[in-house]
Short mmCIF file of N, CA and C in Angstrom, two decimals:
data_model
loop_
_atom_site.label_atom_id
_atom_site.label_comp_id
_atom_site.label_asym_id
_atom_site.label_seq_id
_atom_site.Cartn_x
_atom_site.Cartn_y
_atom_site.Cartn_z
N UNK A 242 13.68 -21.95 11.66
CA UNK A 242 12.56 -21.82 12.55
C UNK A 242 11.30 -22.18 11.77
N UNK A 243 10.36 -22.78 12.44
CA UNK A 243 8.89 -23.44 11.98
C UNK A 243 7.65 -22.59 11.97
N UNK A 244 7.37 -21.53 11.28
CA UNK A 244 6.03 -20.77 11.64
C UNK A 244 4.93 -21.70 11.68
N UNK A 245 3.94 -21.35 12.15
CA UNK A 245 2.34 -22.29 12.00
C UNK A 245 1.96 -22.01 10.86
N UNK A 246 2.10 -20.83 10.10
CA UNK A 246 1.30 -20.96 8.95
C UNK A 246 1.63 -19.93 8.28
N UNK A 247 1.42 -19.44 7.07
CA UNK A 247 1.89 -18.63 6.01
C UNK A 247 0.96 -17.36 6.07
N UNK A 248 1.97 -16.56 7.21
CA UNK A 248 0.94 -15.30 7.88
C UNK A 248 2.08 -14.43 7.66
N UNK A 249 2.55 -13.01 7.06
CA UNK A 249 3.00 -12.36 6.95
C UNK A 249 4.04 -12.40 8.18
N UNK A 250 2.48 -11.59 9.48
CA UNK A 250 3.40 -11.13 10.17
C UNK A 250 4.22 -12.27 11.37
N UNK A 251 3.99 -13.26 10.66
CA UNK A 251 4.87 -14.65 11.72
C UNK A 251 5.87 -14.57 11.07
N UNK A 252 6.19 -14.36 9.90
CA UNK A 252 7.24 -14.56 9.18
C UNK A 252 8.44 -13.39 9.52
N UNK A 253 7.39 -12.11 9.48
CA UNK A 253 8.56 -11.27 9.81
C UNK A 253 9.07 -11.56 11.03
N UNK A 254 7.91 -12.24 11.90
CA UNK A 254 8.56 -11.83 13.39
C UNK A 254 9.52 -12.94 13.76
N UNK A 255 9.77 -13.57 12.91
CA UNK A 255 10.48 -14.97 13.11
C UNK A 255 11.74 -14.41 12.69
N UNK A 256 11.66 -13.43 11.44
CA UNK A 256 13.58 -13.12 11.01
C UNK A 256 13.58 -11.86 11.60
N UNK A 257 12.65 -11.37 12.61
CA UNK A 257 13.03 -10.27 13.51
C UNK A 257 13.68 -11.11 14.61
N UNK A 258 13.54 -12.14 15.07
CA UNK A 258 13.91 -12.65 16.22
C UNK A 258 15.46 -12.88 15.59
N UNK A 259 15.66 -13.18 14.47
CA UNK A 259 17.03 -13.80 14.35
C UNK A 259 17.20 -14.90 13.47
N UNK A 260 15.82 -15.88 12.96
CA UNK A 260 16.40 -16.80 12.06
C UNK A 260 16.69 -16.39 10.84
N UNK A 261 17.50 -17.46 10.18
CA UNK A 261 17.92 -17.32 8.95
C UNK A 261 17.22 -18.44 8.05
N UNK A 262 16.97 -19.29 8.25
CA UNK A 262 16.14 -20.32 7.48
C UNK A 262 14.71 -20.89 8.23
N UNK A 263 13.52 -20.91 7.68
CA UNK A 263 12.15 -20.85 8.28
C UNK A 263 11.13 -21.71 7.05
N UNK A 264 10.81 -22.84 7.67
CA UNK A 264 10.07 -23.39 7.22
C UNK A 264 9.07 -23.28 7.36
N UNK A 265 7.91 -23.48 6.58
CA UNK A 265 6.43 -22.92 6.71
C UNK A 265 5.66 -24.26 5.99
N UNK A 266 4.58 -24.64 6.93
CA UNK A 266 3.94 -25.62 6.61
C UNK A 266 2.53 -25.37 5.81
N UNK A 267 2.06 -26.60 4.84
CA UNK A 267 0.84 -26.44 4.40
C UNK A 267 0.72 -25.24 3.14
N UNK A 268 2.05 -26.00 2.04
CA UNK A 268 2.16 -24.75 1.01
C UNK A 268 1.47 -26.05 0.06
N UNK A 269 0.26 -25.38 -0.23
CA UNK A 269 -0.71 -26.03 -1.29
C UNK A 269 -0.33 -25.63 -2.99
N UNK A 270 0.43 -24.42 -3.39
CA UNK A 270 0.36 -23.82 -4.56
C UNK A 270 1.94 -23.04 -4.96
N UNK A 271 1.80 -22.95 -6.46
CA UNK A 271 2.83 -22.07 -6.24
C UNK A 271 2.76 -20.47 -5.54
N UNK A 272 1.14 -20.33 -5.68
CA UNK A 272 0.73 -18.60 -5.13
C UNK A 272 1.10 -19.04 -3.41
N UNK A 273 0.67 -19.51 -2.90
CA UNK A 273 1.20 -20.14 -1.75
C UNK A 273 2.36 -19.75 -1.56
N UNK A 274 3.45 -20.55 -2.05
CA UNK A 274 4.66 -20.45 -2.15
C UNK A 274 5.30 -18.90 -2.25
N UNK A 275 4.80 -18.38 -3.18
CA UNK A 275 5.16 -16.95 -3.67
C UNK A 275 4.76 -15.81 -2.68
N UNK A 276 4.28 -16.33 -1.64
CA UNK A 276 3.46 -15.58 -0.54
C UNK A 276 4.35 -15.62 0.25
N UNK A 277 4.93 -16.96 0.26
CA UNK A 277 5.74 -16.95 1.63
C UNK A 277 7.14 -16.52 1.51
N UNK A 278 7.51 -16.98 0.68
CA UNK A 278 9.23 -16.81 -0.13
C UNK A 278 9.14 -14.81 0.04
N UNK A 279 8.50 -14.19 -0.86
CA UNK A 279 8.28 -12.92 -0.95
C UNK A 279 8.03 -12.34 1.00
N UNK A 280 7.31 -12.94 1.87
CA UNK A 280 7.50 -11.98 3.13
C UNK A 280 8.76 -12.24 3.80
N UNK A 281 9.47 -13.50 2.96
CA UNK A 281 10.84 -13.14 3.33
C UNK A 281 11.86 -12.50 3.32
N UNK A 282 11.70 -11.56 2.12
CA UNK A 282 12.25 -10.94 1.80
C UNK A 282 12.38 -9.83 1.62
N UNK A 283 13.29 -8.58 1.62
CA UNK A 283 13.14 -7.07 1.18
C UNK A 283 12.67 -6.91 -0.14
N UNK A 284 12.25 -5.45 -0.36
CA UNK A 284 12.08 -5.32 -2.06
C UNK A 284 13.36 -5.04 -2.47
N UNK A 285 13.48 -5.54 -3.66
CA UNK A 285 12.36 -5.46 -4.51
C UNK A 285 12.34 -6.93 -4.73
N UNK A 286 12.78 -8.36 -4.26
CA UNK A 286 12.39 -9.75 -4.44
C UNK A 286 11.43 -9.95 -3.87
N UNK A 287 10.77 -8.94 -1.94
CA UNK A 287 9.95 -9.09 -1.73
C UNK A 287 9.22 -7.86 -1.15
N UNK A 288 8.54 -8.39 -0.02
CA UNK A 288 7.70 -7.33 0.25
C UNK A 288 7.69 -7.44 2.04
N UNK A 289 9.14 -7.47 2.48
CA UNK A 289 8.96 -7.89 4.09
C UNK A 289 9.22 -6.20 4.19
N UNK A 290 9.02 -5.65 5.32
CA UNK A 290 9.13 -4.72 5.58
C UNK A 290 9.96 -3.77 5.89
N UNK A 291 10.67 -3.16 5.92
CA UNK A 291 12.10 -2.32 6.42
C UNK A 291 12.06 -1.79 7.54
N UNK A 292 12.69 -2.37 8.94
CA UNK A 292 13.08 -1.68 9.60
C UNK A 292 14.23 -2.08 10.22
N UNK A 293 15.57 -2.72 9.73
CA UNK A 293 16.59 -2.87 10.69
C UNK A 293 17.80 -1.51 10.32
N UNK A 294 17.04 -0.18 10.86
CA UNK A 294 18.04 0.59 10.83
C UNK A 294 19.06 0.71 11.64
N UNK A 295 18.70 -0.02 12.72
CA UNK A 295 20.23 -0.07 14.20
C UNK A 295 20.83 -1.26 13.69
N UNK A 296 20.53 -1.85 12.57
CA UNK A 296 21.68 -3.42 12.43
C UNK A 296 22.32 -2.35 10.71
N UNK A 297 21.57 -1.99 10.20
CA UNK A 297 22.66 -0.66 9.37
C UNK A 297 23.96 -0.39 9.67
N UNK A 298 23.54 0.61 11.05
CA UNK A 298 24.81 0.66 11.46
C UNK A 298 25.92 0.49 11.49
N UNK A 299 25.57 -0.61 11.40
CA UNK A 299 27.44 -1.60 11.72
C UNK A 299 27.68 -1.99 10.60
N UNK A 300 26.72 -2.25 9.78
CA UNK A 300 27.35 -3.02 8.09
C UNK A 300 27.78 -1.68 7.33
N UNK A 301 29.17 -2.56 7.07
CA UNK A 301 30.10 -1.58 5.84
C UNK A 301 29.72 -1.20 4.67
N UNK A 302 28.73 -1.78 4.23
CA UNK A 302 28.26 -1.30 3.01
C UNK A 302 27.10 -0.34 2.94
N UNK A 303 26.66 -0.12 1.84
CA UNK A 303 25.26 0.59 1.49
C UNK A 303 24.46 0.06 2.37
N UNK A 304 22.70 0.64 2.07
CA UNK A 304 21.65 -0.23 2.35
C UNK A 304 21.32 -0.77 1.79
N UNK A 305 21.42 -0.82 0.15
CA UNK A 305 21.05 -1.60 -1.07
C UNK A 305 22.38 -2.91 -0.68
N UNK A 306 23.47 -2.69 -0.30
CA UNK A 306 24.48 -4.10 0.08
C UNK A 306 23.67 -4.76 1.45
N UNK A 307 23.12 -3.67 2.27
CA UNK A 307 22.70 -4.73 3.45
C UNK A 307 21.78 -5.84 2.53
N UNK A 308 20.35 -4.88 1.97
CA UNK A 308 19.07 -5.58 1.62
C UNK A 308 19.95 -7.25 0.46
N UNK A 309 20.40 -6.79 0.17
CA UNK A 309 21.37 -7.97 -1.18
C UNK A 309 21.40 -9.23 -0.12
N UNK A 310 22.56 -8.46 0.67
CA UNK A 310 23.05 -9.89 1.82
C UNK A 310 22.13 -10.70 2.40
N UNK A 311 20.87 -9.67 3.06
CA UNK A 311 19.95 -9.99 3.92
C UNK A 311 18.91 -11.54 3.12
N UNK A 312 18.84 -10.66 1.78
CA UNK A 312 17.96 -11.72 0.99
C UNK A 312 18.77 -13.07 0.74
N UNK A 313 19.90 -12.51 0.11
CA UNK A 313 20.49 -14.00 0.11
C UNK A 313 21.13 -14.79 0.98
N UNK A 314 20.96 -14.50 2.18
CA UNK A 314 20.90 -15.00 3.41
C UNK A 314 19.88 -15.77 3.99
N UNK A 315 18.78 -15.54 3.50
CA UNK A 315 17.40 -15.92 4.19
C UNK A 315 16.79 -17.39 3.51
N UNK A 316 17.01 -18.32 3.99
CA UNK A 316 16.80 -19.66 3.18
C UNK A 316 14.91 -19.94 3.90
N UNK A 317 14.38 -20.67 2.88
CA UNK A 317 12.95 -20.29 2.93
C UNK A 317 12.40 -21.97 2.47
N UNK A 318 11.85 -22.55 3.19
CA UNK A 318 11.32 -24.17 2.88
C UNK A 318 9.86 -24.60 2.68
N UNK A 319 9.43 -24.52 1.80
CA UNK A 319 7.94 -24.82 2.35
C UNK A 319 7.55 -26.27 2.32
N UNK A 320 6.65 -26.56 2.64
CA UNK A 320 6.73 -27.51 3.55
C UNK A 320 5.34 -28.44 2.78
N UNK A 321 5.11 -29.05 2.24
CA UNK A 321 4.15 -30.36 1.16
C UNK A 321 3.32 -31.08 2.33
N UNK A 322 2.46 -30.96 2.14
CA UNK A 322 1.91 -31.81 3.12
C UNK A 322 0.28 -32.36 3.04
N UNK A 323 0.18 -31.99 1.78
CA UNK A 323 -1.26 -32.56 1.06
C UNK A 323 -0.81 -32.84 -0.79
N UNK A 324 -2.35 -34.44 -0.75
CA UNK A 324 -2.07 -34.35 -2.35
C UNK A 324 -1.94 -33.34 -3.42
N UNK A 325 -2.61 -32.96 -2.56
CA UNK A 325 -2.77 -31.30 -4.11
C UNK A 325 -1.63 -30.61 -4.07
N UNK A 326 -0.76 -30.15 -2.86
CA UNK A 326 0.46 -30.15 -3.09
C UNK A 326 1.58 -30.73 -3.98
N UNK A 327 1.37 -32.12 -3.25
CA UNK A 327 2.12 -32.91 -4.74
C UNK A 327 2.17 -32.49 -5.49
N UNK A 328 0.66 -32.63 -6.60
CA UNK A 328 -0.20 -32.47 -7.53
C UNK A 328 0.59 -31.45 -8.30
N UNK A 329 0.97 -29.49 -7.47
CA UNK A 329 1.47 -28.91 -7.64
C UNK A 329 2.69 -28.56 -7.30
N UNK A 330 3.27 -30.01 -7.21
CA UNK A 330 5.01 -29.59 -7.12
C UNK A 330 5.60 -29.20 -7.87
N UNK A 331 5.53 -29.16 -9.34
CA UNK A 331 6.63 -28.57 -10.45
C UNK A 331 6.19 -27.08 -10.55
N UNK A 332 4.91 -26.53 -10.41
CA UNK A 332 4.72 -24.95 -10.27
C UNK A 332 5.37 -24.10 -9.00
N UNK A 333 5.44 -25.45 -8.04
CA UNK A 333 5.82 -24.67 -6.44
C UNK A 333 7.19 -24.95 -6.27
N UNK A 334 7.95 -25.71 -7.10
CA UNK A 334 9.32 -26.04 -6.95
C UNK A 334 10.15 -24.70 -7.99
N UNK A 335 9.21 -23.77 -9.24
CA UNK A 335 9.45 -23.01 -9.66
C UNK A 335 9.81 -22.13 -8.74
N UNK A 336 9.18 -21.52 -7.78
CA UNK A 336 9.39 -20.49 -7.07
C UNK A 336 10.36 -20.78 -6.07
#
């Protein structure tokens, strides 16, 4: 899924709806980058927020096995679309 822009709460509400991979346009930096990658995610890789306690439920494992799965589940693209981007592709390709 495509957010408009590297806004927290689009991000969550995009893997509240259900996606699993979300591209985000107009990543100028690696802080950029690290903004967006991180609201994808639970802590401690990120800082998205916790609330799927009714999807708990059903998973066999811990909550520390849900948060594991959840993260490495969540594929995250950002999206180049100015020189300065370029410019900073080997800092933003780090993250």
């Amino acid at each position: 899924m495509r957010v408009s822009q590297n806004l927290d709460g689009e991000i969550y509400k995009a893997l509240d709806a259900g996606a699993n991979a979300l591209i985000c346009p107009m990543i100028n930096s690696a802080n950029d980058c690290k903004q967006f990658v991180r609201a994808a995610k639970y802590p401690p890789e990120g800082h998205r927020s916790f609330g799927p306690h009714r999807a708990i439920l059903g998973w066999p494992g811990s909550r520390g096995d849900f948060v594991r799965a959840a993260n490495a589940s969540v594929e995250t693209y950002a999206m180049l679309e100015t020189r300065g981007a370029i410019d900073e592709l080997d800092s933003i390709l780090s993250i």
